[in-house]
Coordinates of C-alpha atoms in Angstrom, one line a residue:
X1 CA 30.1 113.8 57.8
X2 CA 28.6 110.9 57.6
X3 CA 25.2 109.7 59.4
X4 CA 27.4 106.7 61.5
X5 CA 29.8 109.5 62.4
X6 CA 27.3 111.9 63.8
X7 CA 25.6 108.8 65.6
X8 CA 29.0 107.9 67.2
X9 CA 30.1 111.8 68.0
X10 CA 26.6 112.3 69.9
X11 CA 27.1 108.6 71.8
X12 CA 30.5 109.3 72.8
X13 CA 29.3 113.3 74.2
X14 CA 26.8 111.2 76.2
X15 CA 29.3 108.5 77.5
X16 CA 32.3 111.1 78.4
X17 CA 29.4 113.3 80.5
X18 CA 28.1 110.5 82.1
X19 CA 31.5 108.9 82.7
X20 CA 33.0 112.0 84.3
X21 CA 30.3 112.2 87.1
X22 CA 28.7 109.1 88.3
X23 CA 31.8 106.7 87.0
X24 CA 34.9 107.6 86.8
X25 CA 34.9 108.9 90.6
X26 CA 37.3 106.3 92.1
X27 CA 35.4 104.0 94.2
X28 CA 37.2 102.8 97.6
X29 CA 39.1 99.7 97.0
X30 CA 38.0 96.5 98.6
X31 CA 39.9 95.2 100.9
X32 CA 41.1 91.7 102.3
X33 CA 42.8 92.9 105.8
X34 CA 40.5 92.6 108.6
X35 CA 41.1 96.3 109.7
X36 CA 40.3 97.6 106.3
X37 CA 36.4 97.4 106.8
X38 CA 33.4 99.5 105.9
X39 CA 30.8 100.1 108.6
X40 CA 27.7 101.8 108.3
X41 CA 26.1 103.7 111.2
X42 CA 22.6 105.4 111.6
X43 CA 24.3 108.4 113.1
X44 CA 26.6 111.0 110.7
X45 CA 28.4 112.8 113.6
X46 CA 28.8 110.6 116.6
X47 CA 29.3 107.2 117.4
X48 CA 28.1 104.8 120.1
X49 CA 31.3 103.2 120.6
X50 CA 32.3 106.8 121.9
X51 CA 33.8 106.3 125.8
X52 CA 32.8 108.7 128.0
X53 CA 34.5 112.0 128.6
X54 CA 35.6 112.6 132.3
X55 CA 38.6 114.9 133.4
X56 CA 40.9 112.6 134.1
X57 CA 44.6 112.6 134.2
X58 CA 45.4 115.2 132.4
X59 CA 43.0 117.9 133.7
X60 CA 42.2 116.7 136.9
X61 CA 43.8 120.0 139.5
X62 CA 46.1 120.9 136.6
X63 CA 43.9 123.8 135.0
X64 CA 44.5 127.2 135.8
X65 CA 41.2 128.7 135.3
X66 CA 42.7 132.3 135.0
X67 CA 43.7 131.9 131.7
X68 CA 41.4 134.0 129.6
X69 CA 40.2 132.4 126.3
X70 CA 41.5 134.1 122.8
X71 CA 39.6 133.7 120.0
X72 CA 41.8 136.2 117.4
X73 CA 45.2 134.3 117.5
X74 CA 46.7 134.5 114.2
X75 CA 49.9 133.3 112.1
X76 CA 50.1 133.9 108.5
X77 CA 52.5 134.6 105.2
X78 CA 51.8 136.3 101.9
X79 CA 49.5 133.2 100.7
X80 CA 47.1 132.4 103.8
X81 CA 45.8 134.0 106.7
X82 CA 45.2 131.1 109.8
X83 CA 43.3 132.1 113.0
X84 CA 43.3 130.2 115.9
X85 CA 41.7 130.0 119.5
X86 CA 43.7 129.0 122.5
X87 CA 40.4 126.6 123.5
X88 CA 42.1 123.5 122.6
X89 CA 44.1 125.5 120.3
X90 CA 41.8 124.4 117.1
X91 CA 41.4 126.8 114.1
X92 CA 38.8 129.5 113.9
X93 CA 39.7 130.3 110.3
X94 CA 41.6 129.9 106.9
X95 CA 41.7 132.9 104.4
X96 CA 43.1 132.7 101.1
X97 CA 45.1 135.4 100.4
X98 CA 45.5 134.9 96.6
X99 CA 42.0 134.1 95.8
X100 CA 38.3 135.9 96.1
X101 CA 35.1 135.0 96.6
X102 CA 32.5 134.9 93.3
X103 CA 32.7 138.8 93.8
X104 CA 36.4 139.0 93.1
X105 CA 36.2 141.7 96.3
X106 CA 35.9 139.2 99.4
X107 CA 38.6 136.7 100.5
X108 CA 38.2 133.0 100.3
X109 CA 37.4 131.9 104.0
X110 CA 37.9 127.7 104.2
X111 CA 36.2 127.3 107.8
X112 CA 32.3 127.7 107.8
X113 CA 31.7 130.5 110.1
X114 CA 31.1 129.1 114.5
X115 CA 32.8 126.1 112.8
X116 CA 37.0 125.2 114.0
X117 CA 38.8 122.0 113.0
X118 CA 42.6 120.7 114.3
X119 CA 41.1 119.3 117.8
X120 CA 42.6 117.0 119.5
X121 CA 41.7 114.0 122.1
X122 CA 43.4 111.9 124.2
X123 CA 42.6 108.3 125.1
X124 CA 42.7 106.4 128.4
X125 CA 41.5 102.5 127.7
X126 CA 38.4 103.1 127.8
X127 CA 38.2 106.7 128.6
X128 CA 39.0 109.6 126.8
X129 CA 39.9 113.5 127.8
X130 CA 38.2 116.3 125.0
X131 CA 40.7 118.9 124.5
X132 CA 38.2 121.1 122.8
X133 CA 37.1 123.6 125.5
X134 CA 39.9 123.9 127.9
X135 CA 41.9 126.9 127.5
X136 CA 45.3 126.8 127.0
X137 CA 48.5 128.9 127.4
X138 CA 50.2 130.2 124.4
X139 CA 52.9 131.7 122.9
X140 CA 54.5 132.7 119.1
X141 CA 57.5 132.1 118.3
X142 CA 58.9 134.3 115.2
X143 CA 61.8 134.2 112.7
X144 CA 63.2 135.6 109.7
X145 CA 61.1 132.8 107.5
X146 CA 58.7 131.2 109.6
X147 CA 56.4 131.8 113.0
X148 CA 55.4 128.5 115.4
X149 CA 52.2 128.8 117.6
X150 CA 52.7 127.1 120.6
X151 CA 49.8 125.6 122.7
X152 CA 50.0 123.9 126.4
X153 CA 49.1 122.6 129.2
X154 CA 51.2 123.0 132.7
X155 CA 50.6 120.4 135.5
X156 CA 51.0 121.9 139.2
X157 CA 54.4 122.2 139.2
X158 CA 54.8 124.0 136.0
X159 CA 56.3 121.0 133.5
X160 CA 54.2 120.8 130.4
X161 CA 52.3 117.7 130.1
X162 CA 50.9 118.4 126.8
X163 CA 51.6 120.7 124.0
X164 CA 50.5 121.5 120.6
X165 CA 53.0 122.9 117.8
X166 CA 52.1 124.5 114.5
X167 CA 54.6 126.3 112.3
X168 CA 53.8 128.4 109.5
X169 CA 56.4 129.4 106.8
X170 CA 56.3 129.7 103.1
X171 CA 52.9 128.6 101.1
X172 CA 50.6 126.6 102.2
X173 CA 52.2 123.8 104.3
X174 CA 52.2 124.1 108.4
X175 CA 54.2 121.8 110.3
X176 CA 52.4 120.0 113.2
X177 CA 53.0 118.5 116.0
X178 CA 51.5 117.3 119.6
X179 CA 53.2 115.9 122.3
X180 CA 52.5 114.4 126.0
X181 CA 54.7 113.8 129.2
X182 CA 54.4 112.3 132.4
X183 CA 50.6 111.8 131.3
X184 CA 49.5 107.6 132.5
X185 CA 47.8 104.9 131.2
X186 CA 48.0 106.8 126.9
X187 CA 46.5 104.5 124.6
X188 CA 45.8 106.6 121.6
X189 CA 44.5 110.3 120.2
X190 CA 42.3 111.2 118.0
X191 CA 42.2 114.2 115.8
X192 CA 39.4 115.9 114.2
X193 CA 39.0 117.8 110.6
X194 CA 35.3 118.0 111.3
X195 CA 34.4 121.7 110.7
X196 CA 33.0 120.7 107.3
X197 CA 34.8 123.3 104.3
X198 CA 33.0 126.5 102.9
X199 CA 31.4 126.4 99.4
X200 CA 33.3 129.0 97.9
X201 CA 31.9 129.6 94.5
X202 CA 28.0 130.6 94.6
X203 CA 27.4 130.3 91.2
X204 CA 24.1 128.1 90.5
X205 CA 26.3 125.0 88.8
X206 CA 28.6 124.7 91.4
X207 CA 25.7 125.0 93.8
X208 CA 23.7 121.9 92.0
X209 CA 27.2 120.2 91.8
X210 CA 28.5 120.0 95.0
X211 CA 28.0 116.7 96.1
X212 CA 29.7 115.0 93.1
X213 CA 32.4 117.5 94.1
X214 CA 32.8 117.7 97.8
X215 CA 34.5 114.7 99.2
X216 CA 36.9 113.0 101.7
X217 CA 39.7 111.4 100.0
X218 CA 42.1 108.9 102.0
X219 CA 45.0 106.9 101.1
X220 CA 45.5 104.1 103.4
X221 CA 48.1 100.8 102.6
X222 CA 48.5 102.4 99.4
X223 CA 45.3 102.7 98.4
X224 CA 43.4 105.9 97.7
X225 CA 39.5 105.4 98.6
X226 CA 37.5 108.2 97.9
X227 CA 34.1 109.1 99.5
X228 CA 31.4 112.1 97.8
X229 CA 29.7 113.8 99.6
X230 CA 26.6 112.8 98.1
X231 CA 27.4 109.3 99.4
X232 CA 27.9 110.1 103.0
X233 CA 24.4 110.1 103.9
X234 CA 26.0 107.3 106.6
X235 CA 29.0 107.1 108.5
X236 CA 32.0 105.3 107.4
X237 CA 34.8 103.9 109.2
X238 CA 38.5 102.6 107.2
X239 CA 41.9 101.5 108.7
X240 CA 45.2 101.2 108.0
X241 CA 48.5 102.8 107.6
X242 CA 47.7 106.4 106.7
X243 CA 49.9 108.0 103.9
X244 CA 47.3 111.4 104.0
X245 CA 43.8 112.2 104.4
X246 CA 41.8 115.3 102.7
X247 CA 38.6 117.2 103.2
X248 CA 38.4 118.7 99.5
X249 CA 35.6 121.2 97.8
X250 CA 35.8 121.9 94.1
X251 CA 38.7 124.1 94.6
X252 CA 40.7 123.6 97.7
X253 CA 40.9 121.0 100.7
X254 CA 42.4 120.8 104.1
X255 CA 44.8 117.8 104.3
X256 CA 46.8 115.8 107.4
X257 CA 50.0 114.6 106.4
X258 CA 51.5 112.2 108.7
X259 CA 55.5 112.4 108.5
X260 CA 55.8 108.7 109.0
X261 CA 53.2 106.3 108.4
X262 CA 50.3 106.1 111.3
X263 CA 49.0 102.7 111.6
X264 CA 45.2 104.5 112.7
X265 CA 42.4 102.2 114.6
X266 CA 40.1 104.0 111.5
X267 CA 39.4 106.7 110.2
X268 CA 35.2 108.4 110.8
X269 CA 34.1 110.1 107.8
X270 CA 31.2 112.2 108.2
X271 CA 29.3 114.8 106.6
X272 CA 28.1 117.7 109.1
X273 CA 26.1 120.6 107.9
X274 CA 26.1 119.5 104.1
X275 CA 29.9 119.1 103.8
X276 CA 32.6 116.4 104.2
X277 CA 34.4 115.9 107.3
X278 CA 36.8 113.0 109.0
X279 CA 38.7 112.3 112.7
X280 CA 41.9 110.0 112.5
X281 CA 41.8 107.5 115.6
X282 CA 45.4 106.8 116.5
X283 CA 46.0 103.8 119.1
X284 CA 49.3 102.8 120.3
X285 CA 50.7 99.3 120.6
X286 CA 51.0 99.3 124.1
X287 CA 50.0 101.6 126.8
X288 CA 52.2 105.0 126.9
X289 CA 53.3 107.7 129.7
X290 CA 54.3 110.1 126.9
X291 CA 54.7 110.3 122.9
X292 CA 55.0 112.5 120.0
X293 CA 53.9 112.7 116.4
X294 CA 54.3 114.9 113.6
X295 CA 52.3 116.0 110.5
X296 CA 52.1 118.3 107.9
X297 CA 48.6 120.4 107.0
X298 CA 48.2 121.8 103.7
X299 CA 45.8 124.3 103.4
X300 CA 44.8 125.5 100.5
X301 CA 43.7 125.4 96.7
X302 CA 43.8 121.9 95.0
X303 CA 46.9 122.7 92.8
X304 CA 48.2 120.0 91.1
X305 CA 51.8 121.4 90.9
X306 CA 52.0 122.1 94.8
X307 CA 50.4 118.9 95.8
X308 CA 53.3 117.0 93.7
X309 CA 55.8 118.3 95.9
X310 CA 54.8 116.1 98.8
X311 CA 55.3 113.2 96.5
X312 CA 53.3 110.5 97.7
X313 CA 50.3 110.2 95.5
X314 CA 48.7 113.5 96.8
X315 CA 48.6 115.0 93.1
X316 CA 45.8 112.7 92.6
X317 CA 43.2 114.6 94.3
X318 CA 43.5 117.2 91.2
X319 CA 40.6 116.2 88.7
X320 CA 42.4 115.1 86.0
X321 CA 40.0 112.7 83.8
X322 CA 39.9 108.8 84.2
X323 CA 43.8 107.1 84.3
X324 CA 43.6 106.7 80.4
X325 CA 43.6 110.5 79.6
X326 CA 45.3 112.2 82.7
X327 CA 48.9 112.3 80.8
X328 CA 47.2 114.4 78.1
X329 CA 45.5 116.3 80.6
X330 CA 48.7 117.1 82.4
X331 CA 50.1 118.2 79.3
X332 CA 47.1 120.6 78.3
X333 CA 47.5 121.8 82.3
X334 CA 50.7 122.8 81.7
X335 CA 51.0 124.0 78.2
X336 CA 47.6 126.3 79.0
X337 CA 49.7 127.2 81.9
X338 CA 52.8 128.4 80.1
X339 CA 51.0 130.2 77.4
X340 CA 49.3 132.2 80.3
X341 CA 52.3 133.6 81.7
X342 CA 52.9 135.6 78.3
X343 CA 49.0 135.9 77.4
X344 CA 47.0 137.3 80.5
X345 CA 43.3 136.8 79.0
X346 CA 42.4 132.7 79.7
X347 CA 40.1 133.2 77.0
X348 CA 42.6 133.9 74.3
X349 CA 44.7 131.5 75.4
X350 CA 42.1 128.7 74.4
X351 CA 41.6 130.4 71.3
X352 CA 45.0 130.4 70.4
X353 CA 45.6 126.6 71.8
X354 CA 42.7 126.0 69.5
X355 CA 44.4 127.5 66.3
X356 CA 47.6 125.6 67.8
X357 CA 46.1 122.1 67.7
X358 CA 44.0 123.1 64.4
X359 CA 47.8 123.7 62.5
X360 CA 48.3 120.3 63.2
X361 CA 45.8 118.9 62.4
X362 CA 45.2 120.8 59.4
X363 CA 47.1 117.7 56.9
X364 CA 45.2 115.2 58.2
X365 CA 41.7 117.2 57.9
X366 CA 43.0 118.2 53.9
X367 CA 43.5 114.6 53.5
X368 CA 40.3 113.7 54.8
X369 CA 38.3 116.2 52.3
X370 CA 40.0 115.2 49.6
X371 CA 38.7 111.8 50.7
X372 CA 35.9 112.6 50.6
X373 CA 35.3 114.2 47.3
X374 CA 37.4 111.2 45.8
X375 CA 34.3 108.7 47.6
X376 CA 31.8 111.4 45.5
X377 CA 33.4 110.9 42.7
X378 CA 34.0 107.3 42.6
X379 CA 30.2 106.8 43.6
X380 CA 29.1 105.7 40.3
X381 CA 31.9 103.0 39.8
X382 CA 30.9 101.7 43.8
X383 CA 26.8 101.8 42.5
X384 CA 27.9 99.7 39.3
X385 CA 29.3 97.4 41.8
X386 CA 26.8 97.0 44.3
X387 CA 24.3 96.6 41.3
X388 CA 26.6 93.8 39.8
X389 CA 27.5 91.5 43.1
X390 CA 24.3 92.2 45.0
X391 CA 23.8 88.5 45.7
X392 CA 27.6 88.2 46.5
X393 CA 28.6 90.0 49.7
X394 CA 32.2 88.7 50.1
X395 CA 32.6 89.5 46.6
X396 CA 31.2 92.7 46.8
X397 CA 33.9 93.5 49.8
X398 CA 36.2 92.2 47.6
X399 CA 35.7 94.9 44.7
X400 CA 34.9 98.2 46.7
X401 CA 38.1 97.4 48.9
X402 CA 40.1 96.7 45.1
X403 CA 38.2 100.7 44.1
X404 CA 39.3 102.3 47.3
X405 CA 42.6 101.2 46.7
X406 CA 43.1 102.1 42.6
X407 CA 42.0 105.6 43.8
X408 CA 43.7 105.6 47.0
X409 CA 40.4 106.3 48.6
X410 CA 40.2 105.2 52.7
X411 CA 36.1 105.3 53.6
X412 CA 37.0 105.8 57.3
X413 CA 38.9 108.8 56.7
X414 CA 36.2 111.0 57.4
X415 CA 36.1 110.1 60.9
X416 CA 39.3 110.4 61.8
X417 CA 39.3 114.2 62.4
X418 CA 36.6 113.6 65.0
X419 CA 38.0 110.5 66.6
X420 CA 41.4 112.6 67.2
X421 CA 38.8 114.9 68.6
X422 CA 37.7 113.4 71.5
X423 CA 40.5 112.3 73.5
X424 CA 41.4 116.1 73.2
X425 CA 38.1 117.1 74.4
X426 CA 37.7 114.6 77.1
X427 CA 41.7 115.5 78.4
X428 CA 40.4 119.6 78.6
X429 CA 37.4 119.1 80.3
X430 CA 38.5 118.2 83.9
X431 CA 41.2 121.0 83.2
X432 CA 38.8 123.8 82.1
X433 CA 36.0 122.7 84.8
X434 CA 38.3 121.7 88.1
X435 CA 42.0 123.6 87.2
X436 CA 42.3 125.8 90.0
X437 CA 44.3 128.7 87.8
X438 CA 41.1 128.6 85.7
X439 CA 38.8 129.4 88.1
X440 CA 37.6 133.0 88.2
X441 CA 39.2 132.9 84.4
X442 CA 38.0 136.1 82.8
X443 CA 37.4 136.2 78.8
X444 CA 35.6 139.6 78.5
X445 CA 32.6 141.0 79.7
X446 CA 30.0 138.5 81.2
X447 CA 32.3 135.4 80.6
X448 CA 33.8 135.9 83.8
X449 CA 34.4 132.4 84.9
X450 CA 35.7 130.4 81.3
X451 CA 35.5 127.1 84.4
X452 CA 31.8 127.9 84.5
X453 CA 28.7 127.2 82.3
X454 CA 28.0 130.7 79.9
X455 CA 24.9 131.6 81.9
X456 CA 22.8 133.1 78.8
X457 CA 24.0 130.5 76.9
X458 CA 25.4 132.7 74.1
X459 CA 28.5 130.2 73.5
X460 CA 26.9 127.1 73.0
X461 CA 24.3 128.7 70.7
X462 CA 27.4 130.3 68.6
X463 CA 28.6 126.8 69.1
X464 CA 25.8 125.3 67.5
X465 CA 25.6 127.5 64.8
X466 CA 29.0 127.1 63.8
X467 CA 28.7 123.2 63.9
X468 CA 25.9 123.6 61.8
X469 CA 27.7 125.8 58.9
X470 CA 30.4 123.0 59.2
X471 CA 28.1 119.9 58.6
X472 CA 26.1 122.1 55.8
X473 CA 29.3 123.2 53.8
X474 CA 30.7 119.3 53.6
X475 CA 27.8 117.6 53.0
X476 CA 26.8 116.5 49.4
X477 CA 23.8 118.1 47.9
X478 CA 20.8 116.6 47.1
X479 CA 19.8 118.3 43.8
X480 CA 22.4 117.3 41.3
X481 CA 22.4 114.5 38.8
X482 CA 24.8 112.3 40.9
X483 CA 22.0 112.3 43.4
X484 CA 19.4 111.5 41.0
X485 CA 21.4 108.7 39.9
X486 CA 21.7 106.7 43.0
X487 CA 19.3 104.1 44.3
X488 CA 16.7 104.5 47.0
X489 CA 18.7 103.5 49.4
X490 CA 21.6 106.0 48.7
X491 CA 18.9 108.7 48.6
X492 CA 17.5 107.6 51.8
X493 CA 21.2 107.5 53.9
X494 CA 21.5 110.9 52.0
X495 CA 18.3 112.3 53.6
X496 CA 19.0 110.8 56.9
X497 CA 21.9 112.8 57.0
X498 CA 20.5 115.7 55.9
X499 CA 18.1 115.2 58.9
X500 CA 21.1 114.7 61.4
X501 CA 22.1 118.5 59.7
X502 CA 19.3 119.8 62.2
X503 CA 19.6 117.6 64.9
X504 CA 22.6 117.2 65.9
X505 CA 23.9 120.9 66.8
X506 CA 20.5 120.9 68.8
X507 CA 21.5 118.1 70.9
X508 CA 25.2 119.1 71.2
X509 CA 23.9 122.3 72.4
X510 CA 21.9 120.9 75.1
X511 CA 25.1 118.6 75.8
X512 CA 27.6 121.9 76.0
X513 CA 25.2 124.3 77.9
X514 CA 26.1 122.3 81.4
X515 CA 30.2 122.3 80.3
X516 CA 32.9 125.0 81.4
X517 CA 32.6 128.0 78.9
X518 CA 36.3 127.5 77.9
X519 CA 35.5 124.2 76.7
X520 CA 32.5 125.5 74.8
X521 CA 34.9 128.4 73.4
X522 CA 37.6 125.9 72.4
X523 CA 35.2 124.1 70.2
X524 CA 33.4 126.7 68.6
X525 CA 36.7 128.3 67.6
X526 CA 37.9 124.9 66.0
X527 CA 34.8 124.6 64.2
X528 CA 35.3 128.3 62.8
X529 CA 39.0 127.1 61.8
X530 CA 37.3 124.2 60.0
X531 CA 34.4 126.0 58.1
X532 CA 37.8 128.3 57.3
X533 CA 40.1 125.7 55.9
X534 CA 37.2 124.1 54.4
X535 CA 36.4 127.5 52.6
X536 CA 40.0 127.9 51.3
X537 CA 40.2 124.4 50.4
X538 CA 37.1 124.8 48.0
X539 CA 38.3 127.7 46.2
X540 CA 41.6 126.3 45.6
X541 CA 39.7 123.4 43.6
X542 CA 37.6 125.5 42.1
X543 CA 41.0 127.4 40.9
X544 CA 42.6 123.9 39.6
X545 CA 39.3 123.2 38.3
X546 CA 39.2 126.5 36.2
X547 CA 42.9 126.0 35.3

């Protein structure tokens, strides 16, 4: 491999990790509508434009104070586990039924623990009513393939003049609803996702990681804006027409779905107790006795397949690379995906996606090194050149291109192997490091997470070894008489090369140490493959040679 090569290989490594965490994050769009502004406030979890909270209206003689508060009210199906209290009828807690904690024993819980989100407040001009903390009657409602939790209020004469609908039925997608009647003076409501979302994974990387990966992500007019978590340190307000809006750790999010579009006031988002939260302000064209709106929550793991289904740009929350690699990335999600459901080990999967993409490329690699020995052994016909038309550079183009084609040599064609290379790597790393069905992906032994850094750092050692094996077994050797022969300079780019032998694999390995242990294990395993067919493609000259 040539010295340029190696240069270009360790440049782009640099780019693609720098890219993937402080650039390609979407940045929020700018925006010429007036209500589609950015404000910046010195406090993170209230605001001083907040009106004050007095029982009005709806509260006001029409509480029945015997209503004892439940904290343990619960709907669920085979893939979550949703607690709720009747005190405003928020949510307690969200347990994922199909995943487990870094112990593989414990349940994923969503909801940080005295933490409850789904609260909802009504607004009066300039007064508001907190639903929070007043108890609230109840009853479940269940069928053959769903339940629905009902929450209200009763005014004196029994009619319910507000009530709060969620119902449960297959995966992770409740319906939602809240309603008012015979309530005066309505000018808006405001709903909160502001319990923050556990850190799920306790593993030292995701720990030093979670603010690039914690977020809120909106889309509003169209336009998905994204905010990290490490960017929250103040409030931010947007407003438009609301497709969706997500609270979203590595691996799963809490989203609000509005059925129709809501045209909010704006949307706070926050950070409380180091994670990412938001409240959708909702404010009526004209004042209101009564209303009702509907939305859908999903719940659950960032899956790009399940997200899809609501089909409006949702998907997008999946980490999938920067726009010009996500359709190869969708294709490795899937095709890893498939081969699983026959192969139950992630680990060999990669392996055997690695042999996969190494059979095709195999032609194009036995191309290359015959290439390159053609380039060795025209390199006393190109020194005779460069001797002759040393004062003439166009000229001296002229000739070597006129060589390369009488032996049907291309120069280049050594990097092509590694510039087909990239666009792979680059499309599995968001895969391997953000896929949800890879998380938790067991190879053997220690590997127990392939979308985790190798914690001794026994891959990208092997890694390094193997990439040095590769680079020592195709480069030219610097004690025979063809060597001897060329000029200083020849021997000098020789010997710089030669250096790069040593260098680079150290500085890859410092590069793959931080990067998912399945991408580490994918490209050890195709530099095996290549120190493999390189082996078999020497002895089989050696044979013609002989013959």
């Amino acid at each position: 491999m040539e010295k340029r090569t190696l240069f270009a290989v360790l440049i782009i490594m640099i780019i693609y990790w720098v890219s993937m965490n402080y650039i390609w994050k979407p940045q929020p769009p700018v925006q010429n509508d007036i209500k589609n502004t950015v404000q910046a406030k010195a406090e993170t979890n209230t605001s001083s434009e907040e009106p004050s909270l007095d029982n009005i209206i709806i509260t006001e003689g029409l509480i029945n104070k015997d209503i004892p508060v439940v904290k343990d009210i619960k709907i669920e199906n085979e893939f979550i586990d949703v607690t709720f209290t009747n005190l405003g009828g928020k949510i307690n807690n969200i347990t994922m039924k199909k995943y487990t904690e870094s112990n593989k024993k414990t349940l994923v819980q969503l909801v940080p623990k005295n933490k409850n989100l789904l609260d909802v407040k009504l607004r009066f001009n300039n007064q508001a009513q907190d639903l929070a903390n007043i108890p609230m009657e109840y009853e479940i409602v269940n069928t053959d393939s769903s339940q629905t939790l009902f929450f209200f209020i009763k005014d004196a004469k029994g009619n319910k003049t507000f009530e709060k609908t969620i119902t449960l039925k297959n995966d992770y997608v409740l319906d939602f609803g809240i309603k008012a009647n015979n309530v005066s003076s309505l000018t808006g409501y405001q709903i909160s996702f502001d319990s923050g979302i556990n850190l799920t994974e306790d593993n030292p990387a995701s720990v030093k990681d979670k603010k690039n990966t914690f977020k809120v992500i909106t889309q509003i007019n169209n336009e998905r804006q994204e905010t990290l978590l490490r960017k929250m340190d103040k409030a931010k307000k947007s407003a438009g027409r609301l497709d969706w809006a997500a609270v979203r750790s590595k691996y799963f999010l809490y989203a609000l779905v509005p059925e129709k579009k809501i045209e909010t006031k704006d949307i706070d988002i926050f950070q409380v107790n180091e994670s990412p939260a938001f409240r959708v302000n909702v404010e009526f064209s004209k004042v209101v006795s009564q209303f009702e709106d509907h939305y859908k929550l999903y719940l659950g793991p960032v899956d790009y397949d399940r997200l899809s289904k609501f089909n409006n740009g949702m998907e997008e929350i999946a980490e999938l690379g920067g726009k010009w690699i996500r359709f190869i990335s969708k294709f490795f999600l899937k095709l890893l995906g498939f081969m699983h459901k026959f192969i139950p080990n992630y680990g060999i999967v990669i392996i055997i996606f690695a042999l996969l993409l190494k059979l095709i490329l195999s032609p194009l690699t036995h191309k290359t090194m015959q290439s390159a020995k053609k380039m060795q052994e025209i390199n006393p016909l190109m020194k005779e050149i460069q001797q002759k038309y040393k004062n003439d550079p166009v000229r001296l183009n002229q000739e070597l291109r006129q060589l390369y084609k009488e032996h049907k040599v291309n120069p280049m064609g050594g990097c092509l192997p590694i510039l087909l290379q990239m666009p792979i790597f680059f499309a599995l790393y968001p895969v391997l490091r953000y896929a949800i069905d890879l998380r938790q992906a067991t190879f053997f032994s220690y590997l127990t997470d392939l979308s985790e850094p190798d914690p001794f750092w026994i891959l990208p050692i092997l890694m390094g070894i193997s990439m040095f094996v590769q680079q020592k077994m195709s480069m030219p050797k610097t004690d025979t008489d063809e060597f001897k022969k060329m000029d200083e300079k020849q021997q000098a780019a020789m010997q710089s090369q030669k250096m790069m032998l040593y260098i680079m694999p150290v500085m890859m390995f410092f590069i793959f140490k931080s990067m998912p242990s399945g991408l580490v294990l994918y490209w050890m395993v195709f530099n095996l493959l290549q120190i493999i067919q390189t082996v078999i493609q020497n002895n089989m000259q050696k044979k013609k040679a002989y013959l």
